[in-house]
Short mmCIF file of C-alpha atoms in Angstrom, two decimals:
data_model
loop_
_atom_site.label_atom_id
_atom_site.label_comp_id
_atom_site.label_asym_id
_atom_site.label_seq_id
_atom_site.Cartn_x
_atom_site.Cartn_y
_atom_site.Cartn_z
CA MET A 85 -7.74 2.19 11.65
CA LYS A 86 -5.27 0.53 13.96
CA THR A 87 -5.83 -0.03 17.56
CA LYS A 88 -2.04 0.31 18.29
CA LYS A 89 -1.82 3.81 17.09
CA LEU A 90 -2.05 5.56 20.54
CA LEU A 91 0.44 3.24 21.96
CA LEU A 92 3.03 3.87 19.18
CA ILE A 93 2.60 7.63 19.63
CA ALA A 94 2.98 7.34 23.39
CA LEU A 95 6.09 5.17 23.06
CA PHE A 96 7.81 6.64 20.26
CA GLY A 97 6.63 10.23 20.04
CA LEU A 98 9.90 11.74 21.42
CA THR A 99 12.08 10.03 18.68
CA LEU A 100 9.90 10.96 15.50
CA ALA A 101 11.73 14.29 15.04
CA ALA A 102 15.08 12.24 14.83
CA CYS A 103 13.57 9.69 12.46
CA GLY A 104 12.67 12.31 9.76
CA ASP A 105 10.24 15.39 8.67
CA ASP A 106 6.65 14.57 9.80
CA ASP A 107 5.54 16.77 7.03
CA ASP A 108 7.14 14.62 4.43
CA PRO A 109 4.15 12.94 2.65
CA PHE A 110 6.31 9.99 1.35
CA VAL A 111 7.30 6.83 3.23
CA PRO A 112 10.15 4.84 1.70
CA GLN A 113 9.18 1.45 0.44
CA PRO A 114 10.19 -1.52 2.64
CA VAL A 115 12.22 -4.35 1.31
CA ASN A 116 9.72 -6.79 -0.33
CA ASN A 117 10.09 -10.33 0.94
CA ASN A 118 6.97 -11.50 -0.74
CA THR A 119 7.65 -13.69 -3.68
CA ASN A 120 4.06 -13.62 -4.91
CA GLN A 121 3.86 -11.77 -8.32
CA ASP A 122 0.95 -9.38 -9.41
CA ASP A 123 -0.09 -10.63 -12.87
CA ASN A 124 -1.52 -7.04 -13.67
CA ASN A 125 1.65 -5.09 -12.87
CA GLN A 126 4.95 -6.99 -13.22
CA GLY A 127 5.18 -7.22 -9.36
CA GLN A 128 4.28 -3.58 -8.59
CA GLY A 129 1.14 -4.75 -6.73
CA ASN A 130 2.99 -6.75 -4.33
CA SER A 131 2.19 -6.53 -0.60
CA PRO A 132 5.54 -5.04 0.47
CA THR A 133 6.19 -7.50 3.41
CA ASP A 134 4.16 -10.08 5.26
CA ASN A 135 5.98 -8.87 8.43
CA ASN A 136 4.73 -6.32 10.99
CA ASN A 137 1.11 -6.09 9.73
CA ALA A 138 -1.35 -6.66 12.18
CA ASN A 139 -4.63 -5.82 10.17
CA LYS A 140 -3.71 -7.38 6.70
CA ASN A 141 -6.31 -9.24 4.96
CA ALA A 142 -6.45 -12.94 5.13
CA THR A 143 -6.45 -14.57 1.74
CA THR A 144 -8.49 -17.67 2.77
CA VAL A 145 -11.64 -16.13 1.32
CA CYS A 146 -10.22 -14.34 -1.48
CA ALA A 147 -6.84 -15.08 -2.74
CA GLU A 148 -6.27 -11.73 -4.13
CA ALA A 149 -7.00 -9.77 -0.88
CA TRP A 150 -3.30 -9.18 -0.19
CA ARG A 151 -3.25 -6.77 -3.04
CA LEU A 152 -2.47 -3.08 -1.97
CA GLU A 153 -5.63 -1.62 -3.40
CA PHE A 154 -7.78 -3.84 -1.20
CA PRO A 155 -9.30 -2.36 1.94
CA LYS A 156 -9.80 -4.78 4.99
CA LEU A 157 -12.75 -7.24 4.07
CA LYS A 158 -15.76 -6.96 5.98
CA GLY A 159 -16.98 -10.44 5.85
CA GLY A 160 -20.38 -11.75 6.65
CA SER A 161 -22.96 -10.87 4.02
CA SER A 162 -20.33 -8.79 1.97
CA ILE A 163 -18.30 -10.83 -0.45
CA PRO A 164 -15.45 -9.80 -2.70
CA VAL A 165 -16.12 -10.11 -6.43
CA VAL A 166 -12.91 -10.17 -8.47
CA HIS A 167 -13.19 -9.21 -12.23
CA THR A 168 -10.38 -10.51 -14.68
CA ALA A 169 -10.11 -9.40 -18.19
CA THR A 170 -7.70 -8.62 -21.03
CA LEU A 171 -6.47 -5.25 -19.88
CA ASN A 172 -4.58 -4.23 -22.97
CA SER A 173 -5.86 -5.53 -26.28
CA ARG A 174 -2.65 -4.63 -28.10
CA THR A 175 -0.33 -6.37 -25.82
CA GLY A 176 -2.67 -9.22 -24.62
CA GLU A 177 -2.00 -8.22 -20.96
CA THR A 178 -4.46 -10.05 -18.73
CA GLY A 179 -5.21 -9.63 -15.08
CA ILE A 180 -7.51 -8.13 -12.48
CA ASN A 181 -9.50 -5.34 -13.99
CA TYR A 182 -11.29 -4.21 -10.57
CA THR A 183 -12.85 -5.84 -7.49
CA VAL A 184 -16.08 -4.89 -5.61
CA GLU A 185 -17.07 -5.77 -2.17
CA TRP A 186 -20.83 -6.72 -2.53
CA ASP A 187 -23.34 -6.70 0.25
CA THR A 188 -25.65 -9.51 -0.43
CA ASP A 189 -28.29 -8.36 2.06
CA ILE A 190 -28.85 -5.03 0.75
CA HIS A 191 -27.89 -5.46 -2.94
CA ALA A 192 -25.15 -2.87 -3.05
CA GLN A 193 -21.37 -2.52 -3.31
CA ARG A 194 -19.33 -1.14 -0.37
CA TRP A 195 -16.56 -0.28 -2.91
CA SER A 196 -14.78 -0.80 -5.96
CA CYS A 197 -10.93 -1.01 -5.91
CA TYR A 198 -8.45 -1.01 -8.76
CA GLN A 199 -5.05 -0.19 -9.90
CA MET A 200 -3.79 2.38 -12.45
CA TYR A 201 -0.22 2.10 -14.04
CA GLU A 202 1.45 2.45 -17.25
CA SER A 203 0.75 -0.53 -19.32
CA ILE A 204 -3.06 -0.09 -18.88
CA ALA A 205 -3.08 3.78 -19.07
CA VAL A 206 -4.00 3.42 -22.73
CA SER A 207 -7.00 3.90 -25.02
CA ASN A 208 -7.57 0.85 -27.30
CA THR A 209 -11.42 1.11 -27.31
CA SER A 210 -14.20 3.56 -26.96
CA ARG A 211 -16.88 3.73 -24.34
CA TYR A 212 -19.23 0.61 -24.22
CA THR A 213 -22.47 1.74 -25.60
CA VAL A 214 -25.40 -0.42 -26.81
CA THR A 215 -28.95 -0.17 -27.70
CA PRO A 216 -30.96 -2.08 -25.09
CA LYS A 217 -31.33 0.12 -22.07
CA GLY A 218 -33.67 -1.35 -19.60
CA SER A 219 -32.97 -4.98 -19.71
CA LEU A 220 -30.66 -7.40 -17.83
CA THR A 221 -29.39 -9.31 -20.94
CA SER A 222 -25.75 -9.81 -21.33
CA ASP A 223 -25.96 -7.30 -24.15
CA SER A 224 -27.63 -4.71 -22.20
CA GLN A 225 -26.16 -1.20 -21.27
CA TYR A 226 -25.98 -2.19 -17.73
CA PRO A 227 -25.72 -6.11 -17.48
CA ASN A 228 -25.94 -8.24 -14.37
CA ASP A 229 -22.48 -9.00 -13.17
CA GLU A 230 -21.20 -12.33 -14.77
CA PHE A 231 -18.82 -12.89 -11.95
CA LEU A 232 -21.51 -12.59 -9.28
CA SER A 233 -23.39 -15.83 -8.18
CA SER A 234 -26.71 -15.86 -10.04
CA GLN A 235 -28.53 -16.05 -6.52
CA TYR A 236 -27.45 -12.53 -5.86
CA GLN A 237 -28.13 -11.08 -9.30
CA PHE A 238 -31.03 -8.53 -10.02
CA THR A 239 -34.22 -9.82 -11.61
CA GLN A 240 -35.28 -6.48 -12.81
CA GLU A 241 -33.27 -3.34 -13.82
CA PRO A 242 -33.16 -1.46 -10.31
CA TYR A 243 -32.26 2.12 -11.81
CA TRP A 244 -34.61 2.91 -14.61
CA GLY A 245 -37.49 5.25 -13.47
CA THR A 246 -35.90 6.13 -10.07
CA GLY A 247 -34.52 9.36 -11.25
CA TYR A 248 -30.99 8.34 -10.51
CA ASP A 249 -28.01 7.89 -12.73
CA HIS A 250 -26.14 4.69 -13.05
CA GLY A 251 -23.06 6.10 -11.31
CA HIS A 252 -19.80 4.31 -12.26
CA ILE A 253 -17.52 3.65 -9.18
CA CYS A 254 -14.65 2.17 -11.31
CA PRO A 255 -14.99 4.54 -14.26
CA SER A 256 -15.30 3.73 -17.86
CA ALA A 257 -12.73 6.11 -18.79
CA ASP A 258 -10.15 4.49 -16.49
CA ARG A 259 -10.52 1.17 -18.28
CA LEU A 260 -10.12 1.76 -22.18
CA GLY A 261 -7.30 -0.81 -22.50
CA SER A 262 -9.90 -3.41 -24.21
CA TYR A 263 -13.47 -3.80 -24.97
CA GLU A 264 -13.83 -6.44 -22.38
CA CYS A 265 -12.10 -4.54 -19.70
CA ASN A 266 -14.49 -1.37 -20.45
CA ARG A 267 -17.66 -3.40 -20.71
CA GLN A 268 -16.98 -4.81 -17.24
CA THR A 269 -17.18 -1.42 -15.72
CA PHE A 270 -20.77 -1.19 -16.70
CA TYR A 271 -21.97 -4.31 -14.46
CA LEU A 272 -24.47 -3.29 -12.14
CA THR A 273 -22.16 -4.23 -9.28
CA ASN A 274 -20.07 -1.38 -10.19
CA MET A 275 -22.89 1.20 -10.02
CA GLN A 276 -24.30 3.41 -7.21
CA PRO A 277 -27.33 5.73 -7.61
CA GLN A 278 -26.27 9.20 -8.15
CA VAL A 279 -28.27 12.35 -9.07
CA ASN A 280 -27.20 13.62 -12.43
CA GLY A 281 -25.89 16.98 -11.02
CA PHE A 282 -23.54 15.19 -8.83
CA ASN A 283 -22.64 12.35 -11.35
CA ALA A 284 -21.98 14.72 -14.15
CA GLY A 285 -20.60 17.60 -12.09
CA ILE A 286 -18.12 17.36 -9.02
CA TRP A 287 -17.93 13.50 -9.09
CA GLU A 288 -16.82 13.61 -12.73
CA LYS A 289 -14.33 16.15 -11.88
CA MET A 290 -12.91 14.34 -9.03
CA GLU A 291 -12.44 11.21 -11.45
CA SER A 292 -10.68 13.48 -13.97
CA GLN A 293 -8.37 14.78 -11.39
CA VAL A 294 -7.34 11.15 -10.53
CA ARG A 295 -6.71 10.57 -14.22
CA THR A 296 -4.33 13.51 -14.29
CA TRP A 297 -2.31 11.78 -11.49
CA ASN A 298 -2.05 8.59 -13.74
CA ARG A 299 1.08 9.43 -15.44
CA GLY A 300 4.52 8.14 -15.27
CA SER A 301 5.95 11.23 -13.93
CA PHE A 302 3.71 11.14 -10.89
CA ARG A 303 3.24 7.47 -10.18
CA ASP A 304 4.58 3.97 -10.63
CA THR A 305 1.14 2.62 -9.39
CA LEU A 306 -1.92 4.49 -8.12
CA TYR A 307 -4.20 2.30 -5.79
CA VAL A 308 -7.79 3.43 -5.90
CA VAL A 309 -10.77 2.63 -3.67
CA LYS A 310 -14.09 4.37 -4.30
CA GLY A 311 -17.71 4.06 -3.17
CA GLY A 312 -20.76 5.43 -1.54
CA THR A 313 -21.92 4.78 2.10
CA ILE A 314 -24.33 1.92 2.65
CA ASP A 315 -23.23 0.41 6.00
CA SER A 316 -25.71 2.40 8.11
CA ASP A 317 -29.23 3.97 7.64
CA ALA A 318 -27.69 7.39 8.77
CA ASN A 319 -25.57 7.37 5.81
CA ILE A 320 -28.25 6.46 3.33
CA ILE A 321 -30.58 8.91 1.80
CA LYS A 322 -33.31 6.45 0.82
CA TYR A 323 -34.04 3.14 -0.76
CA VAL A 324 -35.44 2.79 -4.33
CA GLY A 325 -37.03 -0.49 -5.95
CA SER A 326 -38.34 -3.31 -3.97
CA GLY A 327 -37.56 -6.94 -2.93
CA ALA A 328 -34.32 -8.19 -4.51
CA ASN A 329 -34.19 -5.20 -6.71
CA LYS A 330 -34.27 -2.64 -3.77
CA ILE A 331 -31.08 -0.57 -3.60
CA PRO A 332 -29.79 2.17 -1.14
CA VAL A 333 -28.80 5.67 -2.32
CA PRO A 334 -25.72 6.74 -0.46
CA LYS A 335 -25.57 10.00 1.43
CA TYR A 336 -21.95 10.44 0.87
CA PHE A 337 -19.22 9.19 -1.68
CA PHE A 338 -15.61 8.78 -1.10
CA MET A 339 -12.19 8.04 -2.72
CA ALA A 340 -9.08 6.71 -1.10
CA LEU A 341 -5.87 6.97 -3.18
CA LEU A 342 -2.42 5.49 -2.53
CA CYS A 343 0.42 6.45 -4.71
CA LYS A 344 3.61 4.49 -5.07
CA ASN A 345 6.69 5.82 -6.88
CA SER A 346 10.44 5.82 -6.62
CA GLN A 347 10.14 8.20 -3.43
CA GLY A 348 7.81 5.90 -1.55
CA TYR A 349 4.28 5.97 -0.67
CA LYS A 350 1.74 8.71 0.05
CA ALA A 351 -2.10 8.70 0.46
CA LEU A 352 -5.10 10.87 0.06
CA GLY A 353 -8.97 10.84 0.80
CA PHE A 354 -11.88 12.45 -0.68
CA TRP A 355 -15.32 12.75 1.23
CA ILE A 356 -18.16 14.44 -0.30
CA GLN A 357 -21.99 14.64 0.37
CA HIS A 358 -24.22 13.28 -2.44
CA SER A 359 -25.96 16.43 -3.75
CA GLY A 360 -26.74 17.80 -7.19
CA ASN A 361 -26.24 21.39 -5.75
CA ILE A 362 -22.36 21.33 -5.43
CA SER A 363 -20.84 23.45 -7.92
CA GLU A 364 -18.27 21.67 -10.26
CA ASN A 365 -16.21 24.71 -9.85
CA ASP A 366 -15.55 24.03 -6.22
CA PRO A 367 -11.85 23.49 -5.39
CA LEU A 368 -11.33 19.81 -4.87
CA ALA A 369 -8.97 20.53 -1.73
CA ASN A 370 -12.45 21.44 -0.05
CA TYR A 371 -13.28 17.72 -0.04
CA ALA A 372 -9.64 16.29 0.76
CA VAL A 373 -9.12 14.50 4.02
CA ASN A 374 -6.28 12.23 5.35
CA ILE A 375 -7.03 8.54 5.41
CA ASP A 376 -7.41 8.33 9.14
CA GLU A 377 -10.32 10.70 8.94
CA LEU A 378 -11.76 8.79 5.97
CA GLU A 379 -11.57 5.49 7.88
CA GLU A 380 -13.52 7.27 10.79
CA LYS A 381 -16.15 8.43 8.28
CA THR A 382 -16.67 5.32 6.45
CA GLY A 383 -15.86 2.60 8.82
CA ILE A 384 -13.57 1.09 6.17
CA ASP A 385 -9.76 0.19 7.00
CA PHE A 386 -8.12 1.36 3.79
CA PHE A 387 -4.68 0.14 2.58
CA CYS A 388 -4.62 -2.43 5.33
CA ASN A 389 -1.91 -4.67 3.51
CA LEU A 390 0.71 -2.05 4.00
CA PRO A 391 3.18 -2.77 6.99
CA ASP A 392 1.85 -1.01 10.09
CA ASP A 393 4.49 1.54 10.26
CA VAL A 394 4.05 2.81 6.67
CA GLU A 395 0.28 2.64 6.96
CA ASP A 396 0.26 4.67 10.28
CA LYS A 397 2.42 7.44 8.89
CA ILE A 398 0.73 8.06 5.58
CA GLU A 399 -2.72 7.91 6.79
CA SER A 400 -2.21 10.26 9.72
CA LEU A 401 -0.38 12.98 7.86
CA ALA A 402 -1.97 16.41 8.42
CA VAL A 403 -4.49 17.21 5.78
CA ASP A 404 -2.77 20.33 4.80
CA ASN A 405 0.35 18.45 3.94
CA VAL A 406 -1.63 15.93 1.99
CA LYS A 407 -3.22 18.56 -0.18
CA ARG A 408 0.40 19.96 -0.90
CA ALA A 409 1.73 16.56 -1.57
CA TRP A 410 -1.04 15.97 -4.32
CA GLY A 411 -0.96 19.53 -5.65
CA LEU A 412 -4.54 20.48 -4.45
CA LYS A 413 -5.17 24.19 -3.69
#
């Protein structure tokens, strides 16, 4: 979502063929002049450079907003909520578990973003499951977010009795490195209402596919952004609940993925309607888009902390090339 894109194309379109293969999904990594280290990832999450990046996040509101998984922050009533935890209970590694951008006006998240890499791609615990189901106590199945200011927390459980599942955005299965890490994925801020046929069907299939890419032979790091559409009434099916416990039901769900490995960067988007009638046997390639298209559909500027030249190329790659790069048929 860069305003200078058309100008770049006009000025440099004739030289692109000489610079490399436009079908190549990878863009080499620029030299990293940023000395900040990412505690989660031994530096792998560093913003590649502070130069030549017109749309990067400012870090005045959120010190962690420079990280590559962060989309452009919306601001206003939307606030970032960063969750820190022990990520690997065996090694004691600590850091950022995931982040949400929470809209305090409509009591819903715009997205959850997080990283996937080797040292936390482990299973040291099982899925968090407890007996209290409909309460909001700290030991309930879906507790209020302890990292969210109490003035924005729910006073009643907003999902029970609505007919909708608590749809994880950062999945439990992606965060099994510690009990603390996994429990945080059950915070209500990490949920969106989903019909069961969608949640347990095609959405779960998409999440499982992402986990197949979370291996050392594919990535050094995956940067993941996921969510449901809440920014306009046209992209909301309905609201359930009332007052401070009223929440929107998204009409569409999305994923934006950035892969970094020894070859460089490549990116992929998924865009799918929220429906329980979609067959989980549908090829995921049917829902793949490039990031430019996903940005147009969502109004969210993904991977804004990449240098503009890298961001422009990987986000505008033709969707057929994107599918091939990620092995989707």
